[in-house]
Short mmCIF file of C-alpha atoms in Angstrom, two decimals:
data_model
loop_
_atom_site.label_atom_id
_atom_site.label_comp_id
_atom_site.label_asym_id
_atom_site.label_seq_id
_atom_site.Cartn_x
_atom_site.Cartn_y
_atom_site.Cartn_z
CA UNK A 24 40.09 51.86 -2.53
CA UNK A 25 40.72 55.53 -2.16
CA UNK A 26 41.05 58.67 -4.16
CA UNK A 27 42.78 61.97 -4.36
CA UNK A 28 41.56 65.61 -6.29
CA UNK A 29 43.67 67.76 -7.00
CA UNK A 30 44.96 69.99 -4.19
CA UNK A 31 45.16 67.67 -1.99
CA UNK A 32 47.67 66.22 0.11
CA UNK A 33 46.25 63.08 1.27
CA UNK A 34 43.98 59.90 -0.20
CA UNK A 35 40.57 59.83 1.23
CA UNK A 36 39.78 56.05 2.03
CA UNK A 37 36.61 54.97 0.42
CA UNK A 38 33.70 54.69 2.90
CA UNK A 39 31.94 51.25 3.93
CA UNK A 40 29.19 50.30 2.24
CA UNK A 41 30.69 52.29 -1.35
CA UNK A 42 33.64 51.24 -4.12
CA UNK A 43 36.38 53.79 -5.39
CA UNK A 44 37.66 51.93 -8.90
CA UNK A 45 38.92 55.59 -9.94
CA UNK A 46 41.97 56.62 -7.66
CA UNK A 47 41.78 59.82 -9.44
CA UNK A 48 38.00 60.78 -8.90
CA UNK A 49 35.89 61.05 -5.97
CA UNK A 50 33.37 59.38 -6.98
CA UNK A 51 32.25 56.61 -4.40
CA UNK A 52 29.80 54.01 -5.75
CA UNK A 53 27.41 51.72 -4.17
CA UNK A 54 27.51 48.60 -3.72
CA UNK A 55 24.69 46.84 -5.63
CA UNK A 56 21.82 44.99 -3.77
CA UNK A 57 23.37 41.52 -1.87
CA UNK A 58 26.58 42.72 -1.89
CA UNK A 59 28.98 44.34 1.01
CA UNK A 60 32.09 46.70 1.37
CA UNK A 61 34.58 47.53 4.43
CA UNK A 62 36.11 51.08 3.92
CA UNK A 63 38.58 51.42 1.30
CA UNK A 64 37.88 48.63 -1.43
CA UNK A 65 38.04 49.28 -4.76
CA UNK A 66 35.38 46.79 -5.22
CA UNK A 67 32.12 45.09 -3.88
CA UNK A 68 32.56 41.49 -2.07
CA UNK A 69 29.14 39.32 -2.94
CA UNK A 70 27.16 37.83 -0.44
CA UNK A 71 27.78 34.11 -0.40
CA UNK A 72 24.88 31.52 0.28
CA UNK A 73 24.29 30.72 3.84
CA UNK A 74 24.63 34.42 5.02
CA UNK A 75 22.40 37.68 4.17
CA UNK A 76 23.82 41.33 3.10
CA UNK A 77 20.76 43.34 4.44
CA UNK A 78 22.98 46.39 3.66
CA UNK A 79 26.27 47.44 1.76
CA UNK A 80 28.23 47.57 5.19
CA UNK A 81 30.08 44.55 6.11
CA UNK A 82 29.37 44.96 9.29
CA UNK A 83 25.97 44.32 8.73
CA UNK A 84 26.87 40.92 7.39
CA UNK A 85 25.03 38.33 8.98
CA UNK A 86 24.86 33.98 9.52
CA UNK A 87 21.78 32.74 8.58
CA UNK A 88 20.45 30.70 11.48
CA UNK A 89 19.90 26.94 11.02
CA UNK A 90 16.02 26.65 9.08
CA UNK A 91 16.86 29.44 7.36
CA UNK A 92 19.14 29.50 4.43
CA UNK A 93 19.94 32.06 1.22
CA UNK A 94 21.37 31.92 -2.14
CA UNK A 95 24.55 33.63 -3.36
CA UNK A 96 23.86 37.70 -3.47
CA UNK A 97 21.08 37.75 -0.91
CA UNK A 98 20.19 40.79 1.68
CA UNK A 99 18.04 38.55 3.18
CA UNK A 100 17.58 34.93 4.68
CA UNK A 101 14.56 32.98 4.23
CA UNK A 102 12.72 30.93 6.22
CA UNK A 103 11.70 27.45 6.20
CA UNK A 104 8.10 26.88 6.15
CA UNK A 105 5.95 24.67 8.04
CA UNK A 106 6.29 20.49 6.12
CA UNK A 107 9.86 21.83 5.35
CA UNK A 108 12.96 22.11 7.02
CA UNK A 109 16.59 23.18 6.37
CA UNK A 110 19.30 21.77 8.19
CA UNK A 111 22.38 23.92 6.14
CA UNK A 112 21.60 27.46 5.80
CA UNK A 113 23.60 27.44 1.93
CA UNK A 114 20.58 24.68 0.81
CA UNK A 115 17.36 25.71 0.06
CA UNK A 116 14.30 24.20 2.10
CA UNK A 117 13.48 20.44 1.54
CA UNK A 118 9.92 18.76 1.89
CA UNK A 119 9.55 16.73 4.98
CA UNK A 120 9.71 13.41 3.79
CA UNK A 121 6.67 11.14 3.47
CA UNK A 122 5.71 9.92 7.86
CA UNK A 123 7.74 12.75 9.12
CA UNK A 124 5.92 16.13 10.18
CA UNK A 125 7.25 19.46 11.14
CA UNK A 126 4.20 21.97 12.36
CA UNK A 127 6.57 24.92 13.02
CA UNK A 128 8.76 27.07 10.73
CA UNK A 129 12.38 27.85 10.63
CA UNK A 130 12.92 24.30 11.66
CA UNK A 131 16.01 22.71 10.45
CA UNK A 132 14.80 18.48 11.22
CA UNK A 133 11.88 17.05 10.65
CA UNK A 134 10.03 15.05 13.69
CA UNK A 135 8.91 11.31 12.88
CA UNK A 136 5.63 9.55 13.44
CA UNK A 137 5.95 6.94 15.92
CA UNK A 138 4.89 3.20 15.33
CA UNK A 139 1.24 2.58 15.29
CA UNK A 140 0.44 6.25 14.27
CA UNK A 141 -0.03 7.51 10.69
CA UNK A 142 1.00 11.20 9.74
CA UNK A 143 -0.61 12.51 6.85
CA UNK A 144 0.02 15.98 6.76
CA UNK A 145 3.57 17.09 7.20
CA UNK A 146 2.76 20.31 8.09
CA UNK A 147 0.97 19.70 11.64
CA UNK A 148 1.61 17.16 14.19
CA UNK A 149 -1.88 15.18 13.76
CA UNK A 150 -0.82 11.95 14.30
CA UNK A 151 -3.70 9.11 13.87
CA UNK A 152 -3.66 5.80 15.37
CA UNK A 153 -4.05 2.99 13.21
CA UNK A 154 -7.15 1.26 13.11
CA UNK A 155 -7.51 -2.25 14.07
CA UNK A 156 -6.39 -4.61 10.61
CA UNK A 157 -3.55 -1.86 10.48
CA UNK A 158 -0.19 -1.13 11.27
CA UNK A 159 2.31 1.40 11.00
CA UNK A 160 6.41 0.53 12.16
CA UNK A 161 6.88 4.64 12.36
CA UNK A 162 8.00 7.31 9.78
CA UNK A 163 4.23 6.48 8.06
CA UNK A 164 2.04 8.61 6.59
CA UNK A 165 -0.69 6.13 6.54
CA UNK A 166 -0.92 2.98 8.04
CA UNK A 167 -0.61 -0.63 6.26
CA UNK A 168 -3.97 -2.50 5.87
CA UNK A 169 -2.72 -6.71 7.06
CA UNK A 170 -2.46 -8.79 4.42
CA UNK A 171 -5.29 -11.49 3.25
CA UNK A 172 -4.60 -14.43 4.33
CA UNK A 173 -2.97 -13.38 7.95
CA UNK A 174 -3.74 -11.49 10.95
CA UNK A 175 -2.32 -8.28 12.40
CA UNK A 176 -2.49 -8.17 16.16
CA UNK A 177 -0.01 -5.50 17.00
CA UNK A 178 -0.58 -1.54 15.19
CA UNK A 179 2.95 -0.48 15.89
CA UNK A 180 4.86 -3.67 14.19
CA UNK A 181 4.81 -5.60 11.27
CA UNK A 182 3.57 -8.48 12.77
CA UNK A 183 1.68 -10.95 10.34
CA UNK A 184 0.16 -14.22 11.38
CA UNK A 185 -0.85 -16.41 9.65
CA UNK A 186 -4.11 -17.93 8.79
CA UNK A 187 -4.30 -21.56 10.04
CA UNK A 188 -6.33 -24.26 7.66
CA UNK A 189 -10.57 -23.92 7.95
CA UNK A 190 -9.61 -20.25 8.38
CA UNK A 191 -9.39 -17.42 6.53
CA UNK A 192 -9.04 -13.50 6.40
CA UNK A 193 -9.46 -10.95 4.02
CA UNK A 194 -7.25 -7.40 3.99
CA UNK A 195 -7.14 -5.56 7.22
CA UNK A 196 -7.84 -8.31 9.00
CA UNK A 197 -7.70 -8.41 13.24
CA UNK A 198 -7.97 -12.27 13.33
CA UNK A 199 -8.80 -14.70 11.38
CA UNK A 200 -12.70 -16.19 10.83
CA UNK A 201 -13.12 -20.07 11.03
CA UNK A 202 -14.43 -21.08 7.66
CA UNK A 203 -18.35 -21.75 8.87
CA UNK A 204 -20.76 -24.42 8.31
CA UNK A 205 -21.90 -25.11 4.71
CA UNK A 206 -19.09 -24.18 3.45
CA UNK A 207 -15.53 -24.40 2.53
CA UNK A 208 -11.99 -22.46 2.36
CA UNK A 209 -9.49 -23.98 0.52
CA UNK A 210 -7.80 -20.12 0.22
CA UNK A 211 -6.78 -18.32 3.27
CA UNK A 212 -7.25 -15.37 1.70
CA UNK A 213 -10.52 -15.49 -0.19
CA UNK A 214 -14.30 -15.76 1.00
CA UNK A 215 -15.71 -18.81 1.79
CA UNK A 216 -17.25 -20.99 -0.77
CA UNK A 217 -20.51 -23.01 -0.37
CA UNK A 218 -20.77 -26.40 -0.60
CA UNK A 219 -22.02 -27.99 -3.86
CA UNK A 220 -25.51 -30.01 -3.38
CA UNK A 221 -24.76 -33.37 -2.68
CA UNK A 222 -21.77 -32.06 0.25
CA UNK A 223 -21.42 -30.96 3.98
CA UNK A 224 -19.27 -29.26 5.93
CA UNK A 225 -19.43 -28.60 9.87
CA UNK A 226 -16.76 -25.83 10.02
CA UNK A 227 -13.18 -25.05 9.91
CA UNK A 228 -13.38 -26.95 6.54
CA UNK A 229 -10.48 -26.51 3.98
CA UNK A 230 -12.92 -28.31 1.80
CA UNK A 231 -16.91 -29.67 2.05
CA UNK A 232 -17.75 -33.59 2.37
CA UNK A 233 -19.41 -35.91 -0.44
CA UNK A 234 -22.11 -36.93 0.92
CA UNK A 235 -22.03 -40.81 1.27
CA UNK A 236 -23.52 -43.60 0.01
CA UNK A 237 -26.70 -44.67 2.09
CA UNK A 238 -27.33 -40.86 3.52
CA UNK A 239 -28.50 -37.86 2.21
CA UNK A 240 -27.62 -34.01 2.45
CA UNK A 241 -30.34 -31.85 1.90
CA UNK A 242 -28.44 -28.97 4.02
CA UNK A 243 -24.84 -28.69 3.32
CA UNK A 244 -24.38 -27.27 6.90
CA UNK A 245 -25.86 -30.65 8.60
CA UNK A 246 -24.74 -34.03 9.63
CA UNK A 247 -25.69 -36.56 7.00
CA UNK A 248 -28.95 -38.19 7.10
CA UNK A 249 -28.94 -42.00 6.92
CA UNK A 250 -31.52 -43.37 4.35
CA UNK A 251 -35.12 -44.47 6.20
CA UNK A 252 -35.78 -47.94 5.47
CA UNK A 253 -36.82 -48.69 1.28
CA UNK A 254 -35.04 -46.07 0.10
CA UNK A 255 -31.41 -45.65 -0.77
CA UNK A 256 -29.00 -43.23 -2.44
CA UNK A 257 -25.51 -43.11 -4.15
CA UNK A 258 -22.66 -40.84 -2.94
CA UNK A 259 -23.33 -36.95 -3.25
CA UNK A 260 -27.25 -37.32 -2.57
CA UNK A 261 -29.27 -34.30 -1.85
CA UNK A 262 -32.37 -36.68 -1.36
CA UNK A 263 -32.62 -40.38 -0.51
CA UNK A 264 -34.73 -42.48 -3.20
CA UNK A 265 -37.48 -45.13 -3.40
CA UNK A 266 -36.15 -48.51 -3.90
CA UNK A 267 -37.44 -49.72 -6.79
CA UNK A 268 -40.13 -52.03 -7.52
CA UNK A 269 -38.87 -55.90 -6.85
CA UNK A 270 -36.47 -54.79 -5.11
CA UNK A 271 -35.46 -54.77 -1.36
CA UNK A 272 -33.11 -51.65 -0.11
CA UNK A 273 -31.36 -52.50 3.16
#
């Protein structure tokens, strides 16, 4: 950490910044790139993650801030990016995570999206409300279509209800649809199904009607029709029929 030449009555301390490995020689070295000296070393101290050597003089040596952070032997600390953040300056950046946003750099958190918002983009603070059928409990990056079969009425909870019988909903779903005339629902989460000829059904039906004996159905969204008189019919009739010859139909 210092030297002497000859002729000399006194060591001369090496000077900050430099190393002296040769007591005998006055040659000072540099220190190399990321690394840092006081005066008189005989050798150069490396930079250690989490703090910067921007020159050879220890007294340079700085902290990187929190968002920042540096590896081992660095003269400089690097900043987090927008989407990334850094909460210990010896680890390198880490992507938000997926519903969590952070628009400005050099941040060492993340922010979250709150409930019944969706963040796509971790990089700015756009934060879209769900759409109705949708829901999002926070820390989303897109929002949750309901469930077939149930109703969502509430964007910022997971609040599913469901379906009652006649009724029936498909995904994304505000409320549920009564099952409608000429038809029937025997799934609360599938369309509808028309009635078969020969059947009725006047709503909110988990399934359609036979028809019955003595009436007719010639819409499956109508009341049976009671035969007129001389005709008749069986159960599941579209059409009443003409009683036959020698007979009498009552």
């Amino acid at each position: 950490g210092s030297y002497a030449i000859g002729g000399t009555t006194e060591c001369t301390p090496c000077t900050e910044g430099y190393y002296c490995p040769d007591t005998r020689l006055s040659a000072e070295l540099p220190c190399p790139p990321g690394h840092y000296s006081g005066p008189g070393t005989d050798n150069c101290t490396e930079c250690t993650a989490g703090e910067a050597c921007p020159t050879a003089l220890l007294s340079n040596r700085v902290a990187c801030a929190l968002g920042t952070w540096s590896a081992d032997a660095a003269e400089t600390c690097i900043q987090c990016l927008a989407g990334t953040h850094s909460p210990d300056p010896t680890v390198a950046c880490r992507a938000c995570p997926p519903g969590m946003f952070q628009p400005d750099a050099g941040a060492s958190a993340c922010l979250t999206c709150p409930p019944g918002y969706e963040c796509p983009d971790a990089t700015t603070s756009t934060q879209i409300a769900c759409a109705a059928g949708y829901f999002s409990t926070g820390n989303q990056s897109a929002c949750t279509p309901c469930t077939a079969g149930f109703y969502c009425p509430d964007p910022s909870a997971a609040v599913l209800v469901t379906c009652a019988q006649g009724e029936y909903s498909l995904a994304a779903a505000v409320e549920c649809t009564t099952c409608p005339t000429g038809s029937e629902c025997p799934e609360i989460d599938e369309n509808p199904t028309p009635c078969s000829l020969g059947s009725y059904s006047l709503g909110s039906a988990v399934n359609c009607t036979t028809c019955p004996a003595g009436f007719q159905c010639p819409n499956p969204a109508s009341v049976p029709s009671p035969c007129p008189g001389g005709y008749y019919s069986d159960t599941g009739a579209v059409t009443c029929l003409a009683c036959d010859g020698g007979f009498v139909c009552t």
